[in-house]
């Protein structure tokens, strides 16, 4: 139980690192390990760790697949004549 705040802090720092676009190329090799870590966190009995693990998982999904922007729907590129 004493490690819960530290674990949450570590997961949150890692999440921020994966959200930072300027680091994308430098940390891309860590993505598979980070997915495993977030999976471990999602199975943890402590809610705070599961929550941080889910936030990290979402950051990893965004890093892996990108983010769809609403403006893309109205882009002229998406229209067929």
Coordinates of C-alpha atoms in Angstrom, one line a residue, residues 1 9 16 19 23 30 38 45 61 67 69 73:
X1 CA 0.0 0.0 0.0
X9 CA 3.3 8.9 -10.0
X16 CA 3.3 12.3 -20.2
X19 CA 2.1 12.2 -25.0
X23 CA 10.1 12.5 -27.8
X30 CA 9.4 1.4 -25.3
X38 CA -0.5 -0.5 -18.5
X45 CA -6.5 -4.1 -7.0
X61 CA -3.2 4.2 -28.2
X67 CA -5.9 11.1 -32.8
X69 CA -9.8 15.5 -35.1
X73 CA -14.7 15.3 -41.1

